[in-house]
């Protein structure tokens, strides 16, 4: 009986594994099809000046416009795209869309703050990244000054000498860099000083319970003060209410993003918000 039960368990486990494998393979196949059919789109979330309330930039955030399921968020597919070696191709499609949109934005609106693009580790370490960037920016006739790249602490802490070389290369080509999700990794202050970055983005987890959580508030105030000392711009992520914004104002944080001002929007909707906010 025990043997029988054991066998059943084994079969159950095996079948369970197969379901996962099949699901994963079919998801991978769908991702490949999505890349071929260009089903990925880019939404834009405004970056807002804490002081003026004007839109001073935007973050490009990938979405999968799935034929059956509608808009799928990146947390559902970026990890698998990285594991399956598809992130490079996906990143190039994002880059192409963003450069096209920047060209249109600059034509319609004139000078506009930078659009930030998230880089995954594989893209950041890709020796052909600069060549690809040159191709796509020349094709759309935009300058590197219109683009900022967001990288995470873990991407630069693993091999900081190599990371600094990559950052120097991007800087020399005219791109601006920022550290995303700041506070969640292990950046040492000593290295931070050596990184050729323009700004820090404080992770949403520290903003979330501010100002009620005294520890989180103290951490945010300390990050802002430290960044200022190092001559870095500070951006707060995930601002959802006015008390969070008031706290950021009190410590002279430079910019914020969050649902309080706007979620990420399709390009046309972002342009409408840009004009109504900045030209009024
Ligand atoms: P991230 O770069 O830290 O982006 C911020 C995320 O926080 C976005 O989620 C944004 O929609 C969300 N967010 C913004 N304001 C608020 C708020 O007030 N409250 C809450 N709860 N959330 C807020 P999203 O678009 O789902 O992106 C998740 C992550 O996926 C990004 O985190 C980034 O790491 C990655 N990602 C997005 N687009 C790309 C891309 O084109 N390439 C790569 N490699 N990664 C990307
Ligand atoms: Mg980001
Ligand atoms: Mg972030
Ligand atoms: Mg984040």
Tab-separated table of C-alpha atoms and ligand atoms in Angstrom:
chain	number	residue	atom	x	y	z
A	1	UNK	CA	0.000	0.000	0.000
A	2	UNK	CA	2.825	2.294	0.965
A	3	UNK	CA	4.508	1.388	-2.299
A	4	UNK	CA	1.360	2.182	-4.218
A	5	UNK	CA	0.980	5.499	-2.477
A	6	UNK	CA	4.628	6.265	-3.160
A	7	UNK	CA	4.172	5.478	-6.778
A	8	UNK	CA	1.149	7.710	-7.002
A	9	UNK	CA	3.030	10.502	-5.350
A	10	UNK	CA	5.822	10.068	-7.792
A	11	UNK	CA	3.420	10.130	-10.709
A	12	UNK	CA	1.708	13.181	-9.344
A	13	UNK	CA	5.045	14.930	-8.889
A	14	UNK	CA	6.140	13.931	-12.379
A	15	UNK	CA	2.912	15.118	-13.990
A	16	UNK	CA	3.142	18.350	-12.029
A	17	UNK	CA	6.668	18.942	-13.310
A	18	UNK	CA	5.518	18.251	-16.843
A	19	UNK	CA	2.751	20.802	-16.621
A	20	UNK	CA	5.329	23.372	-15.559
A	21	UNK	CA	7.734	22.389	-18.303
A	22	UNK	CA	5.003	22.502	-20.925
A	23	UNK	CA	3.723	25.848	-19.648
A	24	UNK	CA	7.214	27.236	-19.672
A	25	UNK	CA	7.968	26.003	-23.166
A	26	UNK	CA	4.718	27.358	-24.511
A	27	UNK	CA	5.354	30.679	-22.776
A	28	UNK	CA	8.827	30.782	-24.303
A	29	UNK	CA	7.365	30.036	-27.732
A	30	UNK	CA	4.831	32.810	-27.237
A	31	UNK	CA	7.624	35.220	-26.285
A	32	UNK	CA	9.545	34.273	-29.426
A	33	UNK	CA	6.448	34.833	-31.529
A	34	UNK	CA	5.902	38.166	-29.767
A	35	UNK	CA	9.412	39.274	-30.722
A	36	UNK	CA	8.862	38.235	-34.346
A	37	UNK	CA	5.463	39.916	-34.536
A	38	UNK	CA	6.610	42.965	-32.600
A	39	UNK	CA	3.888	42.627	-29.965
A	40	UNK	CA	5.859	44.691	-27.419
A	41	UNK	CA	4.891	48.282	-26.778
A	42	UNK	CA	6.343	50.990	-24.551
A	43	UNK	CA	4.450	53.073	-21.978
A	44	UNK	CA	5.833	56.271	-20.453
A	45	UNK	CA	5.674	57.340	-16.812
A	46	UNK	CA	6.369	61.049	-16.175
A	47	UNK	CA	9.289	62.166	-14.000
A	48	UNK	CA	8.122	65.272	-12.180
A	49	UNK	CA	10.052	68.119	-10.553
A	50	UNK	CA	9.251	68.161	-6.813
A	51	UNK	CA	9.646	71.941	-6.774
A	52	UNK	CA	7.819	73.050	-9.933
A	53	UNK	CA	5.366	70.186	-10.491
A	54	UNK	CA	6.349	70.159	-14.183
A	55	UNK	CA	7.205	67.052	-16.179
A	56	UNK	CA	10.990	66.973	-16.623
A	57	UNK	CA	11.454	63.527	-18.150
A	58	UNK	CA	9.915	60.086	-18.521
A	59	UNK	CA	10.688	56.433	-17.902
A	60	UNK	CA	10.063	53.984	-20.746
A	61	UNK	CA	8.408	50.802	-19.447
A	62	UNK	CA	7.870	47.776	-21.678
A	63	UNK	CA	4.450	46.148	-22.006
A	64	UNK	CA	3.454	43.038	-23.945
A	65	UNK	CA	0.341	43.639	-25.989
A	66	UNK	CA	-0.694	39.973	-25.986
A	67	UNK	CA	-3.228	39.063	-28.727
A	68	UNK	CA	-5.491	37.143	-26.282
A	69	UNK	CA	-4.583	38.463	-22.841
A	70	UNK	CA	-4.176	42.170	-23.537
A	71	UNK	CA	-1.496	44.241	-21.797
A	72	UNK	CA	0.964	42.055	-19.837
A	73	UNK	CA	3.352	43.687	-17.313
A	74	UNK	CA	7.141	43.171	-17.499
A	75	UNK	CA	7.309	41.391	-14.120
A	76	UNK	CA	5.465	38.539	-15.904
A	77	UNK	CA	8.021	38.037	-18.689
A	78	UNK	CA	11.348	39.907	-18.216
A	79	UNK	CA	12.830	37.152	-16.015
A	80	UNK	CA	12.025	34.410	-18.531
A	81	UNK	CA	13.237	36.554	-21.439
A	82	UNK	CA	16.563	36.926	-19.600
A	83	UNK	CA	16.827	33.179	-18.864
A	84	UNK	CA	15.897	32.218	-22.415
A	85	UNK	CA	18.454	34.581	-23.936
A	86	UNK	CA	15.823	36.821	-25.509
A	87	UNK	CA	16.428	40.000	-23.530
A	88	UNK	CA	18.948	41.427	-26.003
A	89	UNK	CA	16.518	41.269	-28.914
A	90	UNK	CA	13.698	42.573	-26.717
A	91	UNK	CA	15.884	45.444	-25.550
A	92	UNK	CA	16.694	46.424	-29.119
A	93	UNK	CA	12.985	46.589	-29.942
A	94	UNK	CA	12.413	48.812	-26.904
A	95	UNK	CA	15.294	51.034	-27.989
A	96	UNK	CA	13.891	51.343	-31.505
A	97	UNK	CA	10.398	52.260	-30.241
A	98	UNK	CA	11.734	54.768	-27.693
A	99	UNK	CA	13.992	56.499	-30.241
A	100	UNK	CA	11.090	56.724	-32.679
A	101	UNK	CA	8.880	58.224	-29.951
A	102	UNK	CA	11.600	60.683	-28.849
A	103	UNK	CA	11.950	61.889	-32.459
A	104	UNK	CA	8.194	62.466	-32.632
A	105	UNK	CA	8.115	64.096	-29.201
A	106	UNK	CA	10.907	66.504	-30.048
A	107	UNK	CA	9.181	67.422	-33.292
A	108	UNK	CA	5.846	68.087	-31.606
A	109	UNK	CA	7.038	69.549	-28.332
A	110	UNK	CA	10.576	70.809	-28.883
A	111	UNK	CA	13.270	70.316	-26.267
A	112	UNK	CA	12.200	67.795	-23.673
A	113	UNK	CA	13.930	66.164	-20.697
A	114	UNK	CA	15.486	62.751	-21.100
A	115	UNK	CA	13.633	59.495	-21.573
A	116	UNK	CA	15.006	56.788	-19.267
A	117	UNK	CA	15.389	53.232	-20.532
A	118	UNK	CA	15.891	50.254	-18.193
A	119	UNK	CA	18.846	48.058	-19.104
A	120	UNK	CA	19.133	44.429	-18.039
A	121	UNK	CA	22.538	43.053	-17.053
A	122	UNK	CA	23.062	41.241	-20.364
A	123	UNK	CA	22.437	44.436	-22.336
A	124	UNK	CA	24.698	46.506	-20.092
A	125	UNK	CA	27.525	43.981	-20.554
A	126	UNK	CA	26.961	43.510	-24.296
A	127	UNK	CA	30.100	44.715	-26.130
A	128	UNK	CA	27.931	45.676	-29.128
A	129	UNK	CA	25.605	47.946	-27.133
A	130	UNK	CA	27.353	51.165	-28.187
A	131	UNK	CA	27.314	50.138	-31.872
A	132	UNK	CA	23.613	49.309	-31.697
A	133	UNK	CA	22.925	52.613	-29.966
A	134	UNK	CA	24.774	54.533	-32.634
A	135	UNK	CA	22.783	52.794	-35.375
A	136	UNK	CA	19.366	53.395	-33.864
A	137	UNK	CA	19.975	57.009	-32.783
A	138	UNK	CA	21.344	57.883	-36.241
A	139	UNK	CA	18.379	56.189	-37.915
A	140	UNK	CA	15.872	58.225	-35.907
A	141	UNK	CA	18.083	61.327	-35.939
A	142	UNK	CA	18.115	61.868	-32.200
A	143	UNK	CA	21.053	62.718	-29.947
A	144	UNK	CA	22.300	60.555	-27.023
A	145	UNK	CA	21.569	63.542	-24.755
A	146	UNK	CA	17.854	62.632	-25.031
A	147	UNK	CA	18.429	59.225	-23.440
A	148	UNK	CA	19.202	58.083	-19.910
A	149	UNK	CA	19.880	54.482	-18.901
A	150	UNK	CA	18.721	53.008	-15.612
A	151	UNK	CA	20.943	50.282	-14.214
A	152	UNK	CA	20.710	48.521	-10.855
A	153	UNK	CA	23.216	48.285	-8.028
A	154	UNK	CA	23.679	44.528	-8.513
A	155	UNK	CA	24.711	45.110	-12.148
A	156	UNK	CA	27.590	47.356	-11.081
A	157	UNK	CA	28.659	45.700	-7.819
A	158	UNK	CA	29.499	42.241	-9.198
A	159	UNK	CA	32.429	43.430	-11.294
A	160	UNK	CA	32.856	47.101	-10.607
A	161	UNK	CA	35.999	47.700	-12.693
A	162	UNK	CA	34.296	46.330	-15.806
A	163	UNK	CA	31.063	48.131	-14.908
A	164	UNK	CA	32.886	51.452	-14.589
A	165	UNK	CA	34.463	50.878	-18.023
A	166	UNK	CA	30.991	50.279	-19.530
A	167	UNK	CA	29.594	53.345	-17.765
A	168	UNK	CA	32.505	55.483	-18.982
A	169	UNK	CA	31.843	54.276	-22.550
A	170	UNK	CA	28.161	55.224	-22.378
A	171	UNK	CA	29.019	58.591	-20.801
A	172	UNK	CA	31.658	59.333	-23.428
A	173	UNK	CA	29.043	58.658	-26.117
A	174	UNK	CA	26.755	61.265	-24.476
A	175	UNK	CA	24.316	59.082	-22.522
A	176	UNK	CA	23.310	59.784	-18.931
A	177	UNK	CA	23.170	57.033	-16.300
A	178	UNK	CA	21.169	56.501	-13.149
A	179	UNK	CA	21.072	53.847	-10.434
A	180	UNK	CA	17.601	52.296	-10.212
A	181	UNK	CA	15.959	50.750	-7.117
A	182	UNK	CA	18.622	52.409	-4.961
A	183	UNK	CA	18.848	51.079	-1.413
A	184	UNK	CA	17.894	47.486	-2.234
A	185	UNK	CA	21.392	46.381	-3.297
A	186	UNK	CA	24.775	46.596	-1.675
A	187	UNK	CA	26.396	49.713	-3.119
A	188	UNK	CA	29.143	50.942	-0.888
A	189	UNK	CA	29.413	54.685	-0.631
A	190	UNK	CA	33.082	54.502	-1.599
A	191	UNK	CA	32.203	52.982	-4.962
A	192	UNK	CA	29.196	55.189	-5.508
A	193	UNK	CA	31.561	58.142	-5.594
A	194	UNK	CA	33.535	56.498	-8.411
A	195	UNK	CA	30.541	55.597	-10.551
A	196	UNK	CA	29.980	58.039	-13.412
A	197	UNK	CA	26.245	58.325	-12.738
A	198	UNK	CA	24.016	61.367	-12.814
A	199	UNK	CA	21.266	60.333	-10.425
A	200	UNK	CA	19.913	57.872	-7.871
A	201	UNK	CA	16.374	56.543	-7.875
A	202	UNK	CA	15.258	55.668	-4.344
A	203	UNK	CA	13.419	52.339	-4.365
A	204	UNK	CA	9.655	52.395	-3.913
A	205	UNK	CA	9.877	50.163	-0.807
A	206	UNK	CA	11.384	53.075	1.196
A	207	UNK	CA	8.799	55.589	-0.042
A	208	UNK	CA	5.765	53.353	0.530
A	209	UNK	CA	5.321	53.725	4.321
A	210	UNK	CA	6.703	57.245	4.590
A	211	UNK	CA	6.201	59.362	6.683
A	212	UNK	CA	4.476	57.029	9.214
A	213	UNK	CA	7.460	54.631	9.295
A	214	UNK	CA	10.191	56.631	11.026
A	215	UNK	CA	12.988	54.286	9.902
A	216	UNK	CA	12.049	54.466	6.219
A	217	UNK	CA	11.715	58.233	6.455
A	218	UNK	CA	15.155	58.497	8.077
A	219	UNK	CA	16.666	56.327	5.317
A	220	UNK	CA	15.105	58.474	2.590
A	221	UNK	CA	16.334	61.704	4.216
A	222	UNK	CA	19.824	60.197	4.581
A	223	UNK	CA	19.933	59.028	0.927
A	224	UNK	CA	18.877	62.476	-0.296
A	225	UNK	CA	21.475	64.222	1.903
A	226	UNK	CA	24.216	61.795	0.820
A	227	UNK	CA	23.334	62.117	-2.874
A	228	UNK	CA	23.470	65.913	-2.615
A	229	UNK	CA	26.910	65.712	-1.010
A	230	UNK	CA	28.083	63.541	-3.922
A	231	UNK	CA	26.537	65.962	-6.442
A	232	UNK	CA	23.909	63.469	-7.600
A	233	UNK	CA	20.305	64.163	-8.529
A	234	UNK	CA	17.736	62.194	-6.492
A	235	UNK	CA	14.500	60.740	-7.842
A	236	UNK	CA	11.889	59.067	-5.620
A	237	UNK	CA	9.997	56.084	-7.082
A	238	UNK	CA	6.445	55.028	-6.284
A	239	UNK	CA	5.006	58.231	-4.815
A	240	UNK	CA	1.312	57.528	-4.273
A	241	UNK	CA	0.078	60.334	-2.007
A	242	UNK	CA	0.573	63.953	-1.046
A	243	UNK	CA	2.101	63.274	2.387
A	244	UNK	CA	4.915	61.338	0.695
A	245	UNK	CA	5.408	64.247	-1.684
A	246	UNK	CA	5.444	66.737	1.225
A	247	UNK	CA	8.194	64.728	2.929
A	248	UNK	CA	10.233	64.733	-0.304
A	249	UNK	CA	9.724	68.476	-0.598
A	250	UNK	CA	10.957	69.016	2.981
A	251	UNK	CA	14.284	67.282	2.224
A	252	UNK	CA	14.754	68.878	-1.236
A	253	UNK	CA	14.472	65.655	-3.232
A	254	UNK	CA	14.722	66.712	-6.907
A	255	UNK	CA	12.198	64.598	-8.808
A	256	UNK	CA	9.551	61.937	-8.303
A	257	UNK	CA	7.565	59.330	-10.170
A	258	UNK	CA	4.442	57.575	-9.018
A	259	UNK	CA	0.743	56.953	-9.306
A	260	UNK	CA	0.059	60.180	-7.350
A	261	UNK	CA	0.984	62.099	-10.503
A	262	UNK	CA	0.463	59.422	-13.171
A	263	UNK	CA	0.955	55.768	-13.981
A	264	UNK	CA	2.824	54.770	-17.151
A	265	UNK	CA	0.789	55.816	-20.202
A	266	UNK	CA	0.684	54.951	-23.912
A	267	UNK	CA	2.760	57.459	-25.911
A	268	UNK	CA	-0.186	59.529	-27.211
A	269	UNK	CA	-1.693	59.864	-23.718
A	270	UNK	CA	1.689	60.789	-22.290
A	271	UNK	CA	2.007	63.564	-24.888
A	272	UNK	CA	-1.415	64.969	-23.952
A	273	UNK	CA	-0.445	65.007	-20.262
A	274	UNK	CA	2.940	66.579	-21.077
A	275	UNK	CA	1.349	69.440	-22.954
A	276	UNK	CA	-1.428	70.079	-20.451
A	277	UNK	CA	1.013	70.006	-17.501
A	278	UNK	CA	3.922	71.966	-18.936
A	279	UNK	CA	2.281	74.440	-21.271
A	280	UNK	CA	-0.271	75.686	-18.754
B	1	LIG	P1	11.502	49.803	-12.384
B	1	LIG	O1	12.456	50.213	-13.452
B	1	LIG	O2	11.903	50.011	-10.982
B	1	LIG	O3	10.152	50.569	-12.745
B	1	LIG	C1	9.258	51.066	-11.792
B	1	LIG	C2	8.027	50.183	-11.678
B	1	LIG	O4	7.195	50.719	-10.634
B	1	LIG	C3	7.150	50.159	-12.930
B	1	LIG	O5	6.557	48.864	-12.990
B	1	LIG	C4	6.086	51.205	-12.608
B	1	LIG	O6	4.884	51.047	-13.331
B	1	LIG	C5	5.898	50.963	-11.140
B	1	LIG	N1	5.368	52.149	-10.439
B	1	LIG	C6	5.556	53.450	-10.754
B	1	LIG	N2	4.935	54.263	-9.870
B	1	LIG	C7	4.340	53.452	-8.971
B	1	LIG	C8	3.532	53.716	-7.798
B	1	LIG	O7	3.246	54.845	-7.407
B	1	LIG	N3	3.105	52.620	-7.102
B	1	LIG	C9	3.395	51.334	-7.508
B	1	LIG	N4	2.909	50.336	-6.785
B	1	LIG	N5	4.155	51.056	-8.602
B	1	LIG	C10	4.622	52.109	-9.323
B	1	LIG	P2	6.539	48.009	-14.332
B	1	LIG	O8	6.280	48.875	-15.523
B	1	LIG	O9	5.655	46.831	-14.098
B	1	LIG	O10	8.053	47.510	-14.463
B	1	LIG	C11	8.616	46.620	-13.538
B	1	LIG	C12	10.094	46.428	-13.782
B	1	LIG	O11	10.335	45.788	-15.049
B	1	LIG	C13	10.862	47.738	-13.862
B	1	LIG	O12	11.135	48.236	-12.561
B	1	LIG	C14	12.106	47.303	-14.599
B	1	LIG	O13	13.035	46.708	-13.725
B	1	LIG	C15	11.572	46.239	-15.536
B	1	LIG	N6	11.411	46.803	-16.889
B	1	LIG	C16	10.418	47.575	-17.382
B	1	LIG	N7	10.631	47.907	-18.680
B	1	LIG	C17	11.815	47.337	-19.015
B	1	LIG	C18	12.618	47.313	-20.223
B	1	LIG	O14	12.285	47.909	-21.266
B	1	LIG	N8	13.782	46.584	-20.185
B	1	LIG	C19	14.199	45.933	-19.032
B	1	LIG	N9	15.360	45.257	-19.098
B	1	LIG	N10	13.482	45.948	-17.910
B	1	LIG	C20	12.313	46.643	-17.880
B	2	LIG	MG1	13.524	51.839	-13.796
B	3	LIG	MG1	12.993	51.352	-10.103
B	4	LIG	MG1	11.594	48.816	-8.925
